Amino acid sequence: MSYPMPQPISPATAPTVPMPASDPTLPQNDTPAQQAARAAQLTATQAVYTWTTDVPTLPGVPLATSVPKNDEPTIAWFVILIGVGLGVVRNALTVKLGGVDAGELGGELDSPRAEYEAALAECDAIEASAAKIAAEHGVHTGGNIFERMIGDVENAVAAAERDAHVALLQGYKDRLEELMKVNEEEVAGLGSKTPRSIEAYRALFATLPVPGVSYMFQDDSEFARLRVQGPNCMLITAVGDALPANFPLSAAKYSAVVNGDTLGAALADGRLFLLDYKPLEVLDPGTYGGQAKYAWQPMALFAVPPGGSALVPVAIQCGQDPADTPIFTPSPAADKLWGWEMAKFVVQVADGNYHELFAHLARTHLVIEAFAVATHRHLAEIHPIWALLVPHFEGTLFINEQAATSLIAAGGPIDHIFAGTITSSQLAAVDARLAFDFYGKMPHADFSARGVGIDSALADYPYRDDALLVWDAIHEWARQYVDLYYAHDADVVADTELTAWAACLAGEAKIKGFGPVTTRAQLAEICTMVMFTASAQHAAVNFPQKDIMAFAPAITGAGWQAAPNGQRGHDKAGWLAMMPPMALALEQLNVLELLGSVHYRPLGDYRSNAFPYPLWFQDPRVTGVEGPLAWFQAALQGVEAEIIQRNSERMQPYPYLLPSLIPTSINI
């Protein structure tokens, strides 16, 4: 299969992206003629950025009707994505060829070997063509094209070729995503002649590095660690004065687990913490290929032992009703060991659903889309807040449309891998997005509400500690920037575009808790929350997918056997039977390895997303050596150094909030 290079297109059709003015202004400070120009620009933009609440897979969520030209990805983004995708597809094809060799896929007359081998050759052709495109868009000095710095790939890009090259790269992206899929024959066959084992799940990483979590996930200490530095660090909550009435753990059982401690002392000291997955009751259990999948709403209790700083697991109840689901506790006893492992698996399945539908899709992707559309519709391109926020929306509308039309659609990965019917999974994400409390989910408020602030008994909480470092840096950048353009709180109140923007967010964008903006401090806090959510918060929930969630036995989306109704009498085979079929574990690997590997344009690197990719900010008051941007970039370097130092002292490093690994926007 050949992939010819496209012919250059006319420069007149090359895309352009608006740049912020060198002297942004507030509407109340403009002349009547300037105000008329602003209004005309907004009218034109509002015809391009339009709302809909009728996306079938996310009904009721305000989203962009379509993806405007200016929101399409850059060539560099596609090159990075395709480089990652090629590695994922080659791994999957290698695994499938191993299935052919084992007699698990196809028979003598209908072997898919030739199909898989042709697909590998197709990967070679895609790589060669993508590398040629990248080479024509930059000057390189050696090394693998897909490992180069983004700026190198984008250097000296030929704008006239951009549209044709993007179309070609989009086709490669779509083809690689098609090759990542698994079919019903592969689900039925792969692994069918091999005894189920953790080693077999590790073998799915045939040409990719095996995640370290695959060797640690059974340890109780690792199970506890994932609560504070895993994919979903936003649920752990202090217990308060008493355990919930529907979680009847006895004092004797508690003391048997946490040596030298009592339940009363732990409660009095604020050392008990709970995960409660009751919100997952909205999921209706689904099926795949006629096989039932299981969705659970467990409760899991953790403690910080006396004199300690880190969590230890204490007890798990696999459902909300103690009459139906007894409490399990850690035990090395042979007749209780595998029941405890099963209970932990129930929690991890619940965590996978809560993470993907609530913490990830709803509370980052869908929230930020609302701000992106509202900002384009109501803030003129000469408005300073438009200039501040727009880089944090790069790629979001595009990637969200991809998610809505494939990831969370019927027959897509969520449908296959996760526990609920696709309709109930979609509605769970919808409900979580519409219930998102903008001010309540600001980090300081959220940690306080959950009783896990820096002054709590939970001293070892890497997500919290690193998130607050990044938040504080972004907040000071926003404060300095806002104060450049708003001399007084009265200027905020008088800003008619800002007033319309806030009204849109509170109204048609359906951002819960949003309202009028009346002070400079409030505006800076709002901008901080938008920028933090689009960058750091998304990084914290997205990138652990590769290192932790790509290995299905550690965290997956569904159980494939019922939860145990008692802790005794189970074995390893019964535990393994709860895990997904091997081909669906491969599909999970494919999707999450891809989503968790694309790092594009780090926080603090503000550039236009169109040729010739100039630096974004044009106002010398912002870009000067004493300006807020220089301060922010230096502050991020300081945060990087602080987190590196922290990681050197942690039992395990937490890399996801290193500023160099935080993309500026949700673009994957």
XYZ file of C-alpha atoms in Angstrom:
668
model
C 0.000 0.000 0.000
C 1.458 3.375 -0.982
C 0.851 6.719 0.670
C 1.610 9.469 -1.862
C 2.364 12.937 -0.600
C -0.422 15.415 -1.379
C 0.038 18.351 -3.701
C 0.406 21.769 -2.038
C -2.778 23.766 -1.720
C -3.231 27.438 -2.273
C -1.906 29.666 0.527
C -5.222 31.472 0.405
C -6.909 28.415 1.852
C -4.375 27.878 4.639
C -5.933 28.249 8.065
C -5.386 31.259 10.212
C -5.913 31.570 13.922
C -6.612 34.901 15.578
C -3.802 36.261 17.718
C -4.312 38.420 20.804
C -3.740 42.117 20.342
C -0.527 43.756 21.501
C -2.695 46.032 23.612
C -5.821 44.157 24.753
C -8.630 46.357 25.966
C -11.830 46.150 27.967
C -15.025 46.993 26.076
C -15.921 49.922 28.329
C -12.611 51.607 27.478
C -13.049 51.459 23.697
C -14.346 54.140 21.384
C -17.780 53.603 19.823
C -16.089 52.531 16.598
C -13.923 50.005 18.429
C -16.936 48.698 20.318
C -18.755 48.228 17.023
C -15.791 46.275 15.651
C -15.790 44.059 18.732
C -19.500 43.409 18.368
C -19.094 42.543 14.682
C -16.286 40.106 15.434
C -18.333 38.433 18.162
C -21.347 38.130 15.862
C -19.184 36.387 13.281
C -17.610 34.089 15.865
C -20.981 33.203 17.374
C -22.013 31.870 13.985
C -19.083 29.429 14.144
C -19.164 28.477 17.831
C -22.702 27.309 18.484
C -24.274 25.288 21.294
C -26.111 22.012 21.215
C -27.470 19.800 23.985
C -28.501 17.103 21.533
C -25.326 15.050 21.111
C -26.861 11.546 21.271
C -24.164 10.018 23.458
C -24.211 12.892 26.000
C -27.801 14.159 25.990
C -28.353 17.393 27.878
C -24.698 18.413 28.110
C -23.978 21.754 26.401
C -21.365 21.069 23.722
C -20.130 22.665 20.525
C -22.324 21.824 17.561
C -19.215 21.177 15.463
C -15.445 21.586 15.630
C -14.402 24.892 14.039
C -11.385 24.967 11.763
C -9.313 26.844 14.329
C -9.778 24.008 16.826
C -8.295 21.266 14.663
C -4.988 19.797 15.877
C -1.599 20.799 14.545
C 0.603 18.607 12.400
C 2.935 18.146 15.381
C 0.093 16.781 17.509
C -0.873 14.299 14.807
C 2.744 13.185 14.416
C 3.058 12.526 18.148
C -0.279 10.691 18.247
C 0.562 8.556 15.234
C 3.957 7.673 16.699
C 2.284 6.423 19.871
C -0.492 4.731 17.906
C 1.965 2.813 15.763
C 3.612 1.380 18.864
C 0.231 0.356 20.273
C -0.981 -1.264 17.044
C 2.241 -3.161 16.441
C 2.034 -4.537 19.966
C -1.591 -5.604 19.465
C -0.841 -7.272 16.142
C 2.087 -9.128 17.676
C -0.215 -10.435 20.412
C -2.801 -11.495 17.860
C -0.178 -13.287 15.757
C 0.805 -15.127 18.936
C -2.829 -16.174 19.227
C -2.677 -17.558 15.697
C 0.477 -19.506 16.567
C -1.262 -20.919 19.649
C -4.239 -22.042 17.579
C -6.564 -19.628 19.377
C -7.413 -17.408 16.400
C -8.648 -18.846 13.116
C -8.416 -22.330 11.724
C -6.223 -23.845 9.058
C -8.390 -22.514 6.251
C -9.344 -19.125 7.617
C -6.267 -17.987 9.523
C -6.096 -14.213 9.992
C -2.284 -14.362 9.871
C -2.086 -12.756 6.442
C -4.442 -9.984 7.558
C -2.337 -9.226 10.638
C 0.917 -9.315 8.677
C -0.542 -6.978 6.056
C -1.558 -4.609 8.836
C 2.023 -4.600 10.148
C 3.226 -3.677 6.665
C 0.587 -0.959 6.572
C 2.032 0.412 9.822
C 5.433 0.651 8.150
C 3.922 2.633 5.275
C 2.076 4.965 7.651
C 5.246 5.569 9.647
C 7.242 6.375 6.522
C 4.636 8.800 5.213
C 4.152 10.509 8.588
C 7.913 10.854 8.984
C 8.129 12.405 5.529
C 5.438 14.919 6.423
C 7.194 15.750 9.682
C 10.543 16.120 7.926
C 9.047 18.569 5.437
C 7.777 20.601 8.378
C 11.030 20.900 10.267
C 14.792 20.600 10.345
C 16.118 17.649 12.315
C 19.534 16.557 13.540
C 19.116 12.877 14.312
C 17.065 10.539 16.472
C 13.589 9.105 16.107
C 11.129 11.529 14.558
C 8.461 10.726 17.136
C 10.743 11.545 20.056
C 11.609 15.061 18.978
C 10.519 18.222 20.667
C 7.222 19.568 19.411
C 8.776 22.891 18.471
C 11.291 21.051 16.277
C 8.512 19.266 14.392
C 6.675 22.536 13.863
C 9.719 24.579 12.869
C 9.470 26.231 9.431
C 6.178 24.537 8.622
C 4.857 25.148 5.134
C 1.430 26.668 5.684
C 0.267 25.937 2.141
C 0.577 22.181 2.701
C -1.061 22.148 6.093
C -4.615 21.263 5.123
C -3.659 18.364 2.865
C -1.151 17.003 5.328
C -3.585 17.234 8.223
C -6.198 15.377 6.174
C -3.676 12.631 5.453
C -2.611 12.391 9.077
C -6.239 12.325 10.201
C -6.732 9.346 7.909
C -3.749 7.582 9.458
C -5.091 8.291 12.937
C -8.472 6.828 12.016
C -6.871 3.764 10.447
C -4.708 3.081 13.505
C -7.743 3.379 15.756
C -9.503 0.835 13.545
C -6.546 -1.534 13.864
C -6.653 -1.216 17.664
C -10.116 -2.721 17.859
C -10.893 -6.320 18.726
C -13.658 -8.350 17.142
C -15.905 -11.015 18.607
C -13.797 -13.854 17.206
C -10.712 -12.404 18.878
C -12.570 -11.985 22.185
C -13.740 -15.593 22.043
C -10.405 -17.007 20.936
C -7.511 -15.051 22.399
C -6.329 -16.801 25.547
C -8.811 -19.664 25.130
C -6.094 -22.341 25.066
C -3.958 -20.819 27.804
C -4.801 -21.035 31.498
C -5.846 -17.622 32.862
C -2.935 -16.070 34.753
C -1.427 -12.729 35.654
C 1.544 -13.705 33.486
C -0.809 -14.037 30.505
C -2.084 -10.487 31.097
C 1.518 -9.260 31.278
C 2.219 -11.033 27.985
C -0.258 -8.671 26.299
C 2.596 -6.157 26.481
C 4.460 -8.061 23.792
C 6.488 -5.159 22.391
C 5.633 -2.473 24.970
C 7.165 -2.089 28.442
C 5.271 -4.068 31.068
C 3.892 -1.611 33.669
C 5.504 -1.848 37.067
C 2.068 -1.941 38.674
C 1.625 -5.462 37.290
C 4.134 -6.690 39.864
C 2.789 -4.638 42.786
C -0.978 -4.356 42.495
C -1.716 -7.270 44.827
C 0.174 -5.646 47.702
C -2.131 -3.990 50.210
C 0.263 -1.048 50.406
C -0.114 -0.508 46.650
C -3.900 -0.770 46.943
C -3.788 2.017 49.551
C -1.280 4.088 47.571
C -3.583 4.267 44.563
C -6.093 6.238 46.652
C -3.666 9.163 46.968
C -1.523 8.959 43.828
C -3.435 6.804 41.364
C -5.837 7.714 38.549
C -8.667 8.773 40.884
C -7.308 10.676 43.889
C -10.448 12.775 44.288
C -12.716 10.462 46.286
C -10.909 9.605 49.543
C -12.813 11.299 52.375
C -12.317 11.584 56.126
C -14.901 9.586 58.101
C -15.833 12.108 60.782
C -17.254 11.212 64.186
C -18.623 7.759 63.343
C -18.637 5.119 60.644
C -21.645 5.205 58.301
C -24.618 3.287 59.625
C -24.511 0.938 56.633
C -20.858 0.032 57.269
C -20.993 -1.883 60.591
C -17.321 -2.639 61.202
C -16.840 -3.813 64.794
C -14.195 -2.406 67.117
C -12.760 -5.897 67.511
C -12.345 -6.395 63.765
C -10.716 -2.992 63.452
C -8.172 -3.699 66.198
C -7.379 -7.063 64.647
C -6.343 -5.305 61.421
C -4.583 -2.181 62.735
C -2.215 -3.358 65.423
C -1.950 -1.155 68.476
C -4.969 0.934 67.547
C -8.621 1.125 68.477
C -11.597 2.197 66.437
C -12.495 4.856 68.993
C -9.005 6.351 68.974
C -8.860 6.378 65.184
C -12.199 8.178 64.979
C -11.221 10.672 67.661
C -7.917 11.429 65.910
C -9.490 11.776 62.445
C -7.393 8.897 61.105
C -10.127 7.006 59.228
C -10.854 7.565 55.552
C -13.526 6.107 53.302
C -14.183 5.455 49.632
C -17.909 5.294 48.920
C -18.954 4.384 45.389
C -22.679 4.882 45.935
C -22.842 7.312 42.950
C -22.293 4.305 40.669
C -25.794 3.057 41.477
C -26.873 4.854 38.283
C -25.158 2.120 36.240
C -27.270 -0.723 34.885
C -25.090 -3.834 34.487
C -24.410 -4.605 30.840
C -23.367 -7.655 28.859
C -20.835 -8.535 26.201
C -21.354 -11.444 23.827
C -24.103 -12.770 26.057
C -21.865 -12.769 29.132
C -22.982 -10.726 32.142
C -20.854 -7.882 33.428
C -21.001 -6.692 37.021
C -21.114 -3.149 38.375
C -20.607 -2.648 42.093
C -20.969 0.195 44.598
C -18.531 -0.863 47.326
C -17.343 0.938 50.431
C -13.677 0.722 51.442
C -12.206 1.877 54.745
C -8.602 2.960 55.254
C -6.706 4.170 58.300
C -3.560 6.082 59.103
C -2.036 4.050 61.961
C -0.967 5.827 65.150
C 2.204 7.768 64.443
C 1.953 6.993 60.718
C 1.410 9.142 57.638
C 0.222 6.725 54.932
C -3.027 4.826 54.509
C -3.460 1.134 55.193
C -6.550 -0.825 54.038
C -8.858 -1.901 56.843
C -12.117 -3.271 55.436
C -14.204 -3.572 52.267
C -17.938 -4.036 51.868
C -18.759 -4.999 48.275
C -22.120 -3.183 48.255
C -24.180 -0.616 50.104
C -26.386 -3.007 52.098
C -24.550 -4.858 54.882
C -27.319 -7.454 54.975
C -26.342 -8.536 51.466
C -22.611 -7.819 51.445
C -20.516 -8.747 54.482
C -17.373 -6.871 55.432
C -14.013 -8.294 54.302
C -10.706 -7.550 56.040
C -7.066 -8.211 55.136
C -5.941 -11.680 56.111
C -2.969 -13.909 55.303
C -5.030 -16.996 56.178
C -5.265 -19.328 53.199
C -9.050 -19.612 53.374
C -9.514 -15.813 53.462
C -6.720 -14.561 51.211
C -8.466 -14.853 47.846
C -11.741 -13.476 49.192
C -9.831 -10.348 50.201
C -8.211 -10.126 46.748
C -11.684 -10.393 45.199
C -12.964 -7.581 47.400
C -10.051 -5.370 46.362
C -10.841 -6.157 42.732
C -14.441 -5.041 43.308
C -13.124 -1.693 44.586
C -10.780 -1.317 41.626
C -13.583 -1.954 39.141
C -15.691 0.691 40.876
C -12.733 3.068 40.871
C -12.219 2.526 37.149
C -15.818 3.494 36.418
C -15.794 6.475 38.775
C -12.506 7.670 37.314
C -13.410 7.394 33.657
C -16.995 8.631 33.745
C -16.887 11.138 36.615
C -13.380 12.390 37.429
C -12.047 12.271 33.870
C -14.690 12.695 31.179
C -17.271 14.754 33.073
C -15.140 16.916 35.345
C -12.344 17.823 32.939
C -13.252 17.269 29.261
C -16.904 18.274 29.363
C -16.482 21.125 31.859
C -13.714 22.742 29.840
C -15.689 22.508 26.608
C -18.344 24.712 28.202
C -15.753 27.369 28.991
C -14.199 27.091 25.539
C -17.459 27.725 23.715
C -18.572 30.485 26.092
C -15.209 32.250 25.811
C -15.281 32.301 22.025
C -18.900 33.412 21.954
C -18.733 36.247 24.467
C -15.185 37.566 24.789
C -13.826 39.480 21.809
C -10.421 38.513 20.468
C -9.085 41.810 21.791
C -10.261 40.977 25.310
C -7.429 40.138 27.750
C -9.267 37.186 29.312
C -9.859 35.705 25.861
C -6.090 35.826 25.308
C -5.391 34.236 28.688
C -7.791 31.313 28.360
C -7.903 30.325 24.686
C -4.540 28.445 24.647
C -5.929 26.228 27.402
C -8.714 25.094 25.062
C -6.477 23.951 22.193
C -7.642 20.603 20.851
C -10.428 20.141 23.385
C -13.408 20.444 21.065
C -11.728 18.072 18.615
C -10.839 15.396 21.164
C -14.251 15.654 22.831
C -16.008 15.086 19.537
C -13.824 12.002 19.034
C -14.798 10.752 22.497
C -18.505 11.392 21.964
C -18.622 9.679 18.585
C -16.384 6.683 19.281
C -15.086 6.213 22.832
C -18.423 6.436 24.666
C -20.613 5.393 21.736
C -22.405 2.074 21.336
C -19.915 -0.575 20.268
C -16.975 1.516 21.453
C -14.369 0.801 24.143
C -16.499 2.070 27.040
C -19.335 -0.179 25.875
C -17.004 -3.185 25.686
C -14.821 -2.687 28.735
C -16.974 -0.963 31.341
C -19.641 -2.436 33.550
C -22.755 -0.470 32.710
C -24.910 -0.580 29.629
C -23.639 2.105 27.280
C -26.774 4.168 27.871
C -26.354 4.125 31.646
C -22.622 4.913 31.345
C -23.445 7.880 29.130
C -26.079 9.144 31.556
C -23.678 8.719 34.487
C -21.216 11.042 32.747
C -24.019 13.476 31.918
C -25.216 13.579 35.513
C -21.674 14.069 36.814
C -21.033 16.939 34.412
C -24.262 18.764 35.243
C -23.662 18.262 38.990
C -20.108 19.644 38.813
C -19.820 22.440 41.389
C -17.363 24.968 39.953
C -16.376 26.649 43.209
C -16.805 23.545 45.355
C -14.355 21.594 43.210
C -11.583 24.166 43.517
C -8.751 22.243 45.182
C -8.622 24.036 48.520
C -12.410 23.834 48.911
C -12.563 20.220 47.761
C -9.800 19.026 50.086
C -11.430 20.856 52.977
C -14.874 19.418 52.231
C -13.431 15.897 52.129
C -11.450 16.452 55.326
C -8.122 15.722 53.636
C -6.447 19.131 53.692
C -2.780 19.620 54.507
C -3.591 19.832 58.224
C -5.467 16.500 58.246
C -4.158 13.181 59.543
C -3.547 12.138 55.939
C 0.011 13.444 55.658
C 0.974 11.249 52.698
C -1.182 12.561 49.832
C 1.039 13.306 46.801
C -1.806 14.407 44.513
C -2.971 17.021 47.028
C 0.483 18.348 47.810
C 1.626 18.636 44.187
C -1.727 19.945 42.954
C -1.611 22.796 45.444
C 1.903 23.726 44.307
C 0.737 23.957 40.697
C -2.511 25.702 41.680
C -0.656 28.388 43.596
C 1.659 29.078 40.645
C -1.251 29.338 38.215
C -3.200 31.503 40.652
C -0.404 34.045 40.998
C 0.017 34.135 37.197
C -3.712 34.787 36.858
C -3.688 37.436 39.605
C -0.800 39.358 38.059
C -2.350 39.098 34.599
C -5.823 40.241 35.710
C -4.364 43.174 37.620
C -2.635 44.401 34.453
C -5.992 45.080 32.802
C -8.386 45.702 35.668
C -7.225 48.525 37.927
C -10.217 48.277 40.246
C -13.075 45.910 41.054
C -15.362 48.427 39.399
C -13.650 47.665 36.075
C -14.730 44.038 36.430
C -18.338 45.020 37.068
C -18.328 47.440 34.122
C -17.000 44.834 31.657
C -20.058 44.025 29.548
C -18.407 41.137 27.709
C -17.345 39.538 30.968
C -20.878 39.955 32.275
C -22.288 38.199 29.201
C -19.651 35.465 29.526
C -20.571 34.793 33.168
C -24.281 34.781 32.349
C -23.678 32.269 29.571
C -21.691 29.973 31.839
C -24.361 30.109 34.539
C -27.159 29.716 31.993
C -26.867 27.877 28.709
C -23.462 26.346 29.575
C -24.961 24.879 32.782
C -21.965 25.387 35.075
C -23.364 24.780 38.545
C -22.593 27.471 41.110
C -21.424 30.012 38.547
C -22.699 33.543 38.804
C -21.782 37.210 38.316
C -18.109 38.159 38.529
C -17.666 41.276 40.662
C -14.058 41.511 41.864
C -10.548 41.162 40.491
C -9.766 38.480 43.060
C -12.798 36.451 42.007
C -11.901 36.771 38.334
C -8.347 35.595 39.009
C -9.675 32.606 40.937
C -12.070 31.705 38.114
C -9.290 31.901 35.526
C -7.078 29.791 37.778
C -9.740 27.096 38.034
C -10.220 27.003 34.265
C -6.495 26.843 33.543
C -5.834 24.307 36.328
C -8.669 22.021 35.217
C -7.577 22.129 31.572
C -3.953 21.416 32.416
C -2.992 19.958 35.787
C -6.268 18.314 36.764
C -6.591 16.619 33.410
C -2.964 15.477 33.577
C -3.630 13.942 37.005
C -6.504 11.822 35.696
C -5.259 11.147 32.170
C -1.654 10.025 32.350
C -1.998 7.346 35.072
C -4.128 5.511 32.514
C -0.947 4.342 30.774
C 1.086 3.372 33.820
C -1.691 1.851 35.933
C -4.972 1.332 34.090
C -3.550 -0.194 30.909
C -2.950 -3.367 32.953
C -6.464 -4.735 33.383
C -5.926 -6.857 36.527
C -4.925 -3.684 38.401
C -7.908 -1.539 37.375
C -10.575 -2.365 34.827
C -14.111 -1.347 33.988
C -16.193 -4.420 34.776
C -16.317 -7.611 36.760
C -17.011 -10.819 34.841
C -18.124 -12.926 37.797
C -20.327 -12.004 40.742
C -18.764 -10.555 43.867
C -18.184 -13.075 46.656
C -20.856 -13.224 49.362
C -18.347 -14.313 51.997
C -14.600 -14.124 52.483
C -13.806 -17.798 53.004
C -13.399 -20.614 50.544
C -12.215 -18.827 47.405
C -9.173 -19.543 45.264
C -6.933 -17.828 42.762
C -8.839 -19.244 39.802
C -12.049 -17.661 41.080
C -10.274 -14.319 41.456
C -8.881 -14.508 37.921
C -12.337 -15.394 36.577
C -13.563 -11.947 37.691
C -11.152 -10.319 35.227
C -11.951 -9.445 31.602
C -11.429 -11.764 28.640
C -7.901 -11.493 27.282
C -8.891 -9.653 24.086
C -10.879 -7.034 26.013
C -7.882 -6.578 28.309
C -5.903 -5.979 25.111
C -8.464 -3.426 23.924
C -8.204 -1.677 27.290
C -4.423 -1.665 26.945
C -4.654 -0.228 23.430
C -6.945 2.655 24.327
C -5.323 3.666 27.611
C -1.749 3.287 26.408
C -2.627 5.701 23.611
C -4.517 8.215 25.752
C -1.866 8.193 28.464
C 1.155 8.690 26.199
C 0.499 11.891 24.243
C 2.255 14.866 25.851
C 1.819 17.948 23.699
C 2.904 21.510 24.489
C 3.661 21.791 28.218
C 2.143 24.218 30.668
C 3.657 27.679 30.342
C 4.546 27.285 26.644
C 2.003 29.592 25.033
C 1.949 29.456 21.229
C -0.520 29.885 18.420
C -1.690 26.608 16.907
C -1.336 27.836 13.311
C 1.618 28.562 11.044
C 4.128 29.959 11.812
C 3.313 29.063 15.445
C 4.396 32.357 16.971
C 4.488 32.990 20.689
C 0.919 33.637 21.755
C 1.026 36.720 23.970
C 1.731 39.965 22.156
C 1.382 42.527 24.943
C 4.864 43.575 26.148
C 3.438 44.157 29.615
C 2.795 40.408 29.730
C 5.900 39.187 27.901
C 8.539 41.528 29.337
C 11.337 40.186 31.527
C 9.587 41.586 34.588
C 6.136 40.606 33.364
C 3.774 37.952 34.731
C 4.552 35.379 32.026
C 8.248 35.318 32.884
C 7.297 35.020 36.544
C 4.981 32.091 35.781
C 7.536 30.222 33.704
C 10.152 30.652 36.438
C 7.626 29.566 39.066
C 6.899 26.390 37.108
C 10.598 25.596 37.059
C 10.586 25.989 40.829
C 7.572 23.702 41.146
C 9.322 21.135 38.957
C 12.376 21.160 41.196
C 10.241 20.881 44.337
C 8.290 17.878 43.028
C 11.483 16.153 41.861
C 12.844 16.582 45.391
C 9.613 15.224 46.883
C 9.661 12.243 44.547
C 13.184 11.381 45.650
C 11.850 10.973 49.197
C 8.546 9.227 48.433
C 8.077 5.483 48.582
C 7.061 5.752 44.926
C 7.359 8.858 42.745
C 4.272 10.749 41.606
C 5.220 12.243 38.215
C 1.857 13.350 36.868
C 1.970 16.941 38.150
C 5.501 17.750 37.095
C 4.913 20.928 35.034
C 7.059 19.574 32.200
C 4.596 16.662 31.905
C 1.415 18.763 32.159
C 0.006 19.751 28.755
C -1.454 23.240 28.564
C -4.802 21.933 27.331
C -6.994 18.848 27.116
C -5.857 17.657 23.705
C -5.982 13.894 24.237
